[in-house]
Amino acid sequence: MASTRICLVRHGETSWNSERRIQGQIDIDLNTTGEAQARALRSALAEFSFAAAYSSDLMRAWRTAGIATADLGLALTPLPALRERHFGVLQGVAAHEAAGRHPEAYRHHQARSPEYRYETGESLVGFAERALSALEALAQRHPGVDVLVFTHGGVLDAAYRAATGKPLQAPRDFPLGNAAINWIEHQSGAWRLVSWGDSRHLQGVLDEVA
């Protein structure tokens, strides 16, 4: 069976990223740095040939995708299944406030409890199934070609673990950089890691913002 390579790109930076505030599915736009990161992506992605481009419909991913694909000649397709995980009661809460405001939720968050739903959100297991099902459907829809996907840190986390066999509950020891370029490959029902965390195109972005 023909393999499909998927280029995964996390959205550019938002003000809540810089504040270490949990966004989840709250719709936050890019900040100035995030816009500059998206422009840097535009040049980096021009080196590749993509058959299709998809994006989470949340503003931070959709705006990143719109800026970064402006020169690629691709129609950008929104895909809500690529949204970030819903973090329930922790959405909108800064990391340093979470333990005090929602101690039970924070404890489960730190432990990566697989079935915990943050009272009103998604479990880790349910979210990973949603994200990976969406990526697998794209691979099946586009066999033998490269596909570009703009999404969120949680989706990248699930994809990396699926491609490397790292358990969902294991602590994360790999980067999920804003606007970095990551590649995974799908063949015969299995995922494989191709490359991860390429951020060379982002050198000088902070100088541009300043």
PDB file of C-alpha atoms in Angstrom:
ATOM      1  CA  MET A   1       0.000   0.000   0.000  1.00  0.00           C
ATOM      2  CA  ALA A   2       1.271   3.487  -0.868  1.00  0.00           C
ATOM      3  CA  SER A   3       2.491   5.531   2.069  1.00  0.00           C
ATOM      4  CA  THR A   4       1.192   9.007   2.876  1.00  0.00           C
ATOM      5  CA  ARG A   5       3.397  11.593   4.544  1.00  0.00           C
ATOM      6  CA  ILE A   6       1.721  14.230   6.694  1.00  0.00           C
ATOM      7  CA  CYS A   7       3.447  17.491   7.543  1.00  0.00           C
ATOM      8  CA  LEU A   8       2.104  18.584  10.920  1.00  0.00           C
ATOM      9  CA  VAL A   9       2.405  22.228  11.917  1.00  0.00           C
ATOM     10  CA  ARG A  10       1.339  23.643  15.252  1.00  0.00           C
ATOM     11  CA  HIS A  11      -0.189  27.126  15.073  1.00  0.00           C
ATOM     12  CA  GLY A  12       1.899  30.239  15.712  1.00  0.00           C
ATOM     13  CA  GLU A  13       2.191  31.802  19.138  1.00  0.00           C
ATOM     14  CA  THR A  14      -0.756  33.442  20.905  1.00  0.00           C
ATOM     15  CA  SER A  15      -0.776  35.757  23.907  1.00  0.00           C
ATOM     16  CA  TRP A  16      -2.097  32.859  25.981  1.00  0.00           C
ATOM     17  CA  ASN A  17       0.856  30.694  24.933  1.00  0.00           C
ATOM     18  CA  SER A  18       3.238  33.357  26.209  1.00  0.00           C
ATOM     19  CA  GLU A  19       1.229  33.575  29.463  1.00  0.00           C
ATOM     20  CA  ARG A  20       1.162  29.759  29.786  1.00  0.00           C
ATOM     21  CA  ARG A  21      -2.628  29.895  29.901  1.00  0.00           C
ATOM     22  CA  ILE A  22      -4.551  26.748  28.909  1.00  0.00           C
ATOM     23  CA  GLN A  23      -6.406  27.464  25.667  1.00  0.00           C
ATOM     24  CA  GLY A  24      -8.089  24.192  24.761  1.00  0.00           C
ATOM     25  CA  GLN A  25     -10.947  25.035  22.426  1.00  0.00           C
ATOM     26  CA  ILE A  26     -11.249  28.708  23.421  1.00  0.00           C
ATOM     27  CA  ASP A  27     -10.767  30.616  20.180  1.00  0.00           C
ATOM     28  CA  ILE A  28      -7.646  32.781  20.598  1.00  0.00           C
ATOM     29  CA  ASP A  29      -5.967  34.627  17.721  1.00  0.00           C
ATOM     30  CA  LEU A  30      -2.245  34.860  16.959  1.00  0.00           C
ATOM     31  CA  ASN A  31      -0.123  37.543  18.575  1.00  0.00           C
ATOM     32  CA  THR A  32       2.520  39.547  16.700  1.00  0.00           C
ATOM     33  CA  THR A  33       5.127  36.823  17.156  1.00  0.00           C
ATOM     34  CA  GLY A  34       2.686  34.195  15.905  1.00  0.00           C
ATOM     35  CA  GLU A  35       2.018  36.182  12.748  1.00  0.00           C
ATOM     36  CA  ALA A  36       5.762  36.491  12.113  1.00  0.00           C
ATOM     37  CA  GLN A  37       6.167  32.742  12.645  1.00  0.00           C
ATOM     38  CA  ALA A  38       3.434  32.078  10.089  1.00  0.00           C
ATOM     39  CA  ARG A  39       5.204  34.302   7.555  1.00  0.00           C
ATOM     40  CA  ALA A  40       8.444  32.408   8.157  1.00  0.00           C
ATOM     41  CA  LEU A  41       6.577  29.163   7.547  1.00  0.00           C
ATOM     42  CA  ARG A  42       5.466  30.452   4.143  1.00  0.00           C
ATOM     43  CA  SER A  43       9.034  30.356   2.815  1.00  0.00           C
ATOM     44  CA  ALA A  44       9.903  27.056   4.468  1.00  0.00           C
ATOM     45  CA  LEU A  45       6.846  25.223   3.125  1.00  0.00           C
ATOM     46  CA  ALA A  46       7.502  26.458  -0.412  1.00  0.00           C
ATOM     47  CA  GLU A  47      10.281  23.842  -0.607  1.00  0.00           C
ATOM     48  CA  PHE A  48       7.733  21.011  -0.553  1.00  0.00           C
ATOM     49  CA  SER A  49       4.973  19.821  -2.867  1.00  0.00           C
ATOM     50  CA  PHE A  50       1.673  19.132  -1.121  1.00  0.00           C
ATOM     51  CA  ALA A  51      -1.403  17.494  -2.598  1.00  0.00           C
ATOM     52  CA  ALA A  52      -3.785  19.051  -0.066  1.00  0.00           C
ATOM     53  CA  ALA A  53      -3.885  21.317   2.988  1.00  0.00           C
ATOM     54  CA  TYR A  54      -6.141  21.051   6.044  1.00  0.00           C
ATOM     55  CA  SER A  55      -6.482  23.051   9.227  1.00  0.00           C
ATOM     56  CA  SER A  56      -8.269  23.088  12.536  1.00  0.00           C
ATOM     57  CA  ASP A  57     -11.019  25.678  12.337  1.00  0.00           C
ATOM     58  CA  LEU A  58      -9.882  27.401  15.542  1.00  0.00           C
ATOM     59  CA  MET A  59      -8.614  30.885  14.744  1.00  0.00           C
ATOM     60  CA  ARG A  60      -4.991  30.435  15.827  1.00  0.00           C
ATOM     61  CA  ALA A  61      -4.519  27.447  13.510  1.00  0.00           C
ATOM     62  CA  TRP A  62      -6.663  28.782  10.659  1.00  0.00           C
ATOM     63  CA  ARG A  63      -4.838  32.146  10.587  1.00  0.00           C
ATOM     64  CA  THR A  64      -1.459  30.415  10.674  1.00  0.00           C
ATOM     65  CA  ALA A  65      -2.547  28.220   7.790  1.00  0.00           C
ATOM     66  CA  GLY A  66      -3.885  31.126   5.755  1.00  0.00           C
ATOM     67  CA  ILE A  67      -0.665  33.097   6.039  1.00  0.00           C
ATOM     68  CA  ALA A  68       1.652  30.114   5.554  1.00  0.00           C
ATOM     69  CA  THR A  69      -0.109  28.677   2.482  1.00  0.00           C
ATOM     70  CA  ALA A  70      -0.632  31.971   0.645  1.00  0.00           C
ATOM     71  CA  ASP A  71       1.930  31.073  -2.039  1.00  0.00           C
ATOM     72  CA  LEU A  72       1.247  27.334  -2.342  1.00  0.00           C
ATOM     73  CA  GLY A  73      -1.753  27.455  -4.659  1.00  0.00           C
ATOM     74  CA  LEU A  74      -3.736  25.097  -2.406  1.00  0.00           C
ATOM     75  CA  ALA A  75      -7.333  25.328  -1.270  1.00  0.00           C
ATOM     76  CA  LEU A  76      -7.308  25.210   2.527  1.00  0.00           C
ATOM     77  CA  THR A  77      -9.946  22.891   4.005  1.00  0.00           C
ATOM     78  CA  PRO A  78     -11.213  23.405   7.580  1.00  0.00           C
ATOM     79  CA  LEU A  79     -11.418  20.246   9.667  1.00  0.00           C
ATOM     80  CA  PRO A  80     -12.938  20.614  13.166  1.00  0.00           C
ATOM     81  CA  ALA A  81     -11.685  17.134  14.121  1.00  0.00           C
ATOM     82  CA  LEU A  82      -8.183  18.664  14.227  1.00  0.00           C
ATOM     83  CA  ARG A  83      -9.123  20.994  17.107  1.00  0.00           C
ATOM     84  CA  GLU A  84      -7.207  21.026  20.367  1.00  0.00           C
ATOM     85  CA  ARG A  85      -8.432  18.895  23.254  1.00  0.00           C
ATOM     86  CA  HIS A  86     -11.237  20.391  25.341  1.00  0.00           C
ATOM     87  CA  PHE A  87      -9.774  20.929  28.801  1.00  0.00           C
ATOM     88  CA  GLY A  88     -13.080  21.596  30.551  1.00  0.00           C
ATOM     89  CA  VAL A  89     -12.748  23.583  33.764  1.00  0.00           C
ATOM     90  CA  LEU A  90      -9.051  24.306  33.107  1.00  0.00           C
ATOM     91  CA  GLN A  91      -9.670  26.211  29.884  1.00  0.00           C
ATOM     92  CA  GLY A  92      -8.635  29.829  30.276  1.00  0.00           C
ATOM     93  CA  VAL A  93      -6.696  29.122  33.475  1.00  0.00           C
ATOM     94  CA  ALA A  94      -3.012  30.026  33.729  1.00  0.00           C
ATOM     95  CA  ALA A  95      -0.703  27.148  34.620  1.00  0.00           C
ATOM     96  CA  HIS A  96       0.414  28.778  37.877  1.00  0.00           C
ATOM     97  CA  GLU A  97      -3.233  29.250  38.962  1.00  0.00           C
ATOM     98  CA  ALA A  98      -4.528  25.789  38.085  1.00  0.00           C
ATOM     99  CA  ALA A  99      -3.448  23.932  41.238  1.00  0.00           C
ATOM    100  CA  GLY A 100      -5.139  26.478  43.494  1.00  0.00           C
ATOM    101  CA  ARG A 101      -8.335  26.965  41.512  1.00  0.00           C
ATOM    102  CA  HIS A 102      -8.984  23.383  40.430  1.00  0.00           C
ATOM    103  CA  PRO A 103      -6.746  21.061  42.473  1.00  0.00           C
ATOM    104  CA  GLU A 104      -8.449  17.814  41.420  1.00  0.00           C
ATOM    105  CA  ALA A 105      -8.355  18.696  37.725  1.00  0.00           C
ATOM    106  CA  TYR A 106      -4.756  19.860  38.014  1.00  0.00           C
ATOM    107  CA  ARG A 107      -3.716  16.602  39.704  1.00  0.00           C
ATOM    108  CA  HIS A 108      -5.212  14.559  36.875  1.00  0.00           C
ATOM    109  CA  HIS A 109      -3.704  16.938  34.320  1.00  0.00           C
ATOM    110  CA  GLN A 110      -0.207  16.453  35.722  1.00  0.00           C
ATOM    111  CA  ALA A 111      -0.686  12.681  35.917  1.00  0.00           C
ATOM    112  CA  ARG A 112      -2.045  12.478  32.355  1.00  0.00           C
ATOM    113  CA  SER A 113      -4.959  10.420  33.688  1.00  0.00           C
ATOM    114  CA  PRO A 114      -6.310   8.707  30.543  1.00  0.00           C
ATOM    115  CA  GLU A 115     -10.029   8.726  31.373  1.00  0.00           C
ATOM    116  CA  TYR A 116     -10.349  12.059  33.195  1.00  0.00           C
ATOM    117  CA  ARG A 117     -12.560  14.646  31.436  1.00  0.00           C
ATOM    118  CA  TYR A 118     -11.915  17.872  33.403  1.00  0.00           C
ATOM    119  CA  GLU A 119     -15.587  17.728  34.440  1.00  0.00           C
ATOM    120  CA  THR A 120     -16.840  19.179  31.137  1.00  0.00           C
ATOM    121  CA  GLY A 121     -14.107  18.316  28.626  1.00  0.00           C
ATOM    122  CA  GLU A 122     -12.518  15.388  26.803  1.00  0.00           C
ATOM    123  CA  SER A 123     -10.602  12.460  28.194  1.00  0.00           C
ATOM    124  CA  LEU A 124      -7.048  11.938  26.976  1.00  0.00           C
ATOM    125  CA  VAL A 125      -8.025   8.609  25.426  1.00  0.00           C
ATOM    126  CA  GLY A 126     -11.082  10.057  23.684  1.00  0.00           C
ATOM    127  CA  PHE A 127      -9.151  13.044  22.393  1.00  0.00           C
ATOM    128  CA  ALA A 128      -6.307  10.902  21.029  1.00  0.00           C
ATOM    129  CA  GLU A 129      -8.819   8.672  19.256  1.00  0.00           C
ATOM    130  CA  ARG A 130     -10.461  11.724  17.670  1.00  0.00           C
ATOM    131  CA  ALA A 131      -7.168  13.227  16.532  1.00  0.00           C
ATOM    132  CA  LEU A 132      -5.671  10.009  15.171  1.00  0.00           C
ATOM    133  CA  SER A 133      -8.897   9.019  13.421  1.00  0.00           C
ATOM    134  CA  ALA A 134      -8.865  12.371  11.616  1.00  0.00           C
ATOM    135  CA  LEU A 135      -5.231  11.943  10.555  1.00  0.00           C
ATOM    136  CA  GLU A 136      -5.801   8.355   9.420  1.00  0.00           C
ATOM    137  CA  ALA A 137      -8.799   9.439   7.354  1.00  0.00           C
ATOM    138  CA  LEU A 138      -6.604  12.032   5.625  1.00  0.00           C
ATOM    139  CA  ALA A 139      -3.953   9.398   4.908  1.00  0.00           C
ATOM    140  CA  GLN A 140      -6.559   7.111   3.375  1.00  0.00           C
ATOM    141  CA  ARG A 141      -8.025   9.974   1.347  1.00  0.00           C
ATOM    142  CA  HIS A 142      -4.622  10.941  -0.074  1.00  0.00           C
ATOM    143  CA  PRO A 143      -2.572   7.766  -0.650  1.00  0.00           C
ATOM    144  CA  GLY A 144       0.985   8.127  -1.886  1.00  0.00           C
ATOM    145  CA  VAL A 145       1.295  11.913  -1.522  1.00  0.00           C
ATOM    146  CA  ASP A 146       2.275  14.597   1.005  1.00  0.00           C
ATOM    147  CA  VAL A 147      -0.471  16.362   2.969  1.00  0.00           C
ATOM    148  CA  LEU A 148      -0.129  19.576   4.993  1.00  0.00           C
ATOM    149  CA  VAL A 149      -1.968  19.859   8.331  1.00  0.00           C
ATOM    150  CA  PHE A 150      -2.206  22.861  10.681  1.00  0.00           C
ATOM    151  CA  THR A 151      -3.311  21.962  14.167  1.00  0.00           C
ATOM    152  CA  HIS A 152      -2.490  22.151  17.894  1.00  0.00           C
ATOM    153  CA  GLY A 153      -0.021  20.850  20.445  1.00  0.00           C
ATOM    154  CA  GLY A 154      -2.318  18.142  21.732  1.00  0.00           C
ATOM    155  CA  VAL A 155      -2.827  16.684  18.257  1.00  0.00           C
ATOM    156  CA  LEU A 156       0.932  16.727  17.674  1.00  0.00           C
ATOM    157  CA  ASP A 157       1.426  14.990  21.018  1.00  0.00           C
ATOM    158  CA  ALA A 158      -0.979  12.195  20.050  1.00  0.00           C
ATOM    159  CA  ALA A 159       0.607  11.834  16.602  1.00  0.00           C
ATOM    160  CA  TYR A 160       4.150  11.613  17.973  1.00  0.00           C
ATOM    161  CA  ARG A 161       3.133   8.926  20.459  1.00  0.00           C
ATOM    162  CA  ALA A 162       1.327   6.933  17.772  1.00  0.00           C
ATOM    163  CA  ALA A 163       4.375   7.114  15.503  1.00  0.00           C
ATOM    164  CA  THR A 164       6.889   6.122  18.179  1.00  0.00           C
ATOM    165  CA  GLY A 165       4.917   3.793  20.434  1.00  0.00           C
ATOM    166  CA  LYS A 166       5.240   6.126  23.404  1.00  0.00           C
ATOM    167  CA  PRO A 167       2.320   5.564  25.832  1.00  0.00           C
ATOM    168  CA  LEU A 168      -0.259   8.312  26.292  1.00  0.00           C
ATOM    169  CA  GLN A 169       0.403   8.465  30.027  1.00  0.00           C
ATOM    170  CA  ALA A 170       4.193   8.746  29.763  1.00  0.00           C
ATOM    171  CA  PRO A 171       5.664  12.197  30.480  1.00  0.00           C
ATOM    172  CA  ARG A 172       6.333  14.224  27.349  1.00  0.00           C
ATOM    173  CA  ASP A 173      10.032  14.460  26.483  1.00  0.00           C
ATOM    174  CA  PHE A 174       9.713  15.865  22.961  1.00  0.00           C
ATOM    175  CA  PRO A 175       9.039  19.426  21.700  1.00  0.00           C
ATOM    176  CA  LEU A 176       5.736  20.843  20.462  1.00  0.00           C
ATOM    177  CA  GLY A 177       7.073  24.143  19.176  1.00  0.00           C
ATOM    178  CA  ASN A 178       4.840  26.829  17.727  1.00  0.00           C
ATOM    179  CA  ALA A 179       5.158  26.853  13.917  1.00  0.00           C
ATOM    180  CA  ALA A 180       7.775  24.072  13.844  1.00  0.00           C
ATOM    181  CA  ILE A 181       7.635  21.510  11.020  1.00  0.00           C
ATOM    182  CA  ASN A 182       7.009  17.846  11.860  1.00  0.00           C
ATOM    183  CA  TRP A 183       6.634  14.836   9.552  1.00  0.00           C
ATOM    184  CA  ILE A 184       4.933  11.487  10.112  1.00  0.00           C
ATOM    185  CA  GLU A 185       4.182   8.728   7.615  1.00  0.00           C
ATOM    186  CA  HIS A 186       1.231   6.343   7.386  1.00  0.00           C
ATOM    187  CA  GLN A 187       1.479   2.994   5.640  1.00  0.00           C
ATOM    188  CA  SER A 188      -0.424  -0.295   6.022  1.00  0.00           C
ATOM    189  CA  GLY A 189      -2.376   1.027   9.005  1.00  0.00           C
ATOM    190  CA  ALA A 190       0.685   2.129  10.996  1.00  0.00           C
ATOM    191  CA  TRP A 191       2.365   5.451  11.739  1.00  0.00           C
ATOM    192  CA  ARG A 192       6.111   6.132  11.543  1.00  0.00           C
ATOM    193  CA  LEU A 193       8.072   9.196  12.646  1.00  0.00           C
ATOM    194  CA  VAL A 194       9.980  10.837   9.782  1.00  0.00           C
ATOM    195  CA  SER A 195      11.329  14.025  11.414  1.00  0.00           C
ATOM    196  CA  TRP A 196      10.310  16.266  14.285  1.00  0.00           C
ATOM    197  CA  GLY A 197      10.637  19.808  15.559  1.00  0.00           C
ATOM    198  CA  ASP A 198      12.347  21.517  12.619  1.00  0.00           C
ATOM    199  CA  SER A 199      12.400  25.209  13.554  1.00  0.00           C
ATOM    200  CA  ARG A 200      15.317  26.460  11.448  1.00  0.00           C
ATOM    201  CA  HIS A 201      12.975  28.746   9.510  1.00  0.00           C
ATOM    202  CA  LEU A 202      12.093  30.565  12.745  1.00  0.00           C
ATOM    203  CA  GLN A 203      15.587  31.908  13.338  1.00  0.00           C
ATOM    204  CA  GLY A 204      15.379  35.682  13.345  1.00  0.00           C
ATOM    205  CA  VAL A 205      11.604  35.818  13.912  1.00  0.00           C
ATOM    206  CA  LEU A 206      11.992  37.652  17.217  1.00  0.00           C
ATOM    207  CA  ASP A 207      14.295  40.153  15.513  1.00  0.00           C
ATOM    208  CA  GLU A 208      11.552  40.786  12.955  1.00  0.00           C
ATOM    209  CA  VAL A 209       8.968  41.376  15.687  1.00  0.00           C
ATOM    210  CA  ALA A 210      11.284  43.691  17.624  1.00  0.00           C
TER     211      ALA A 210
END
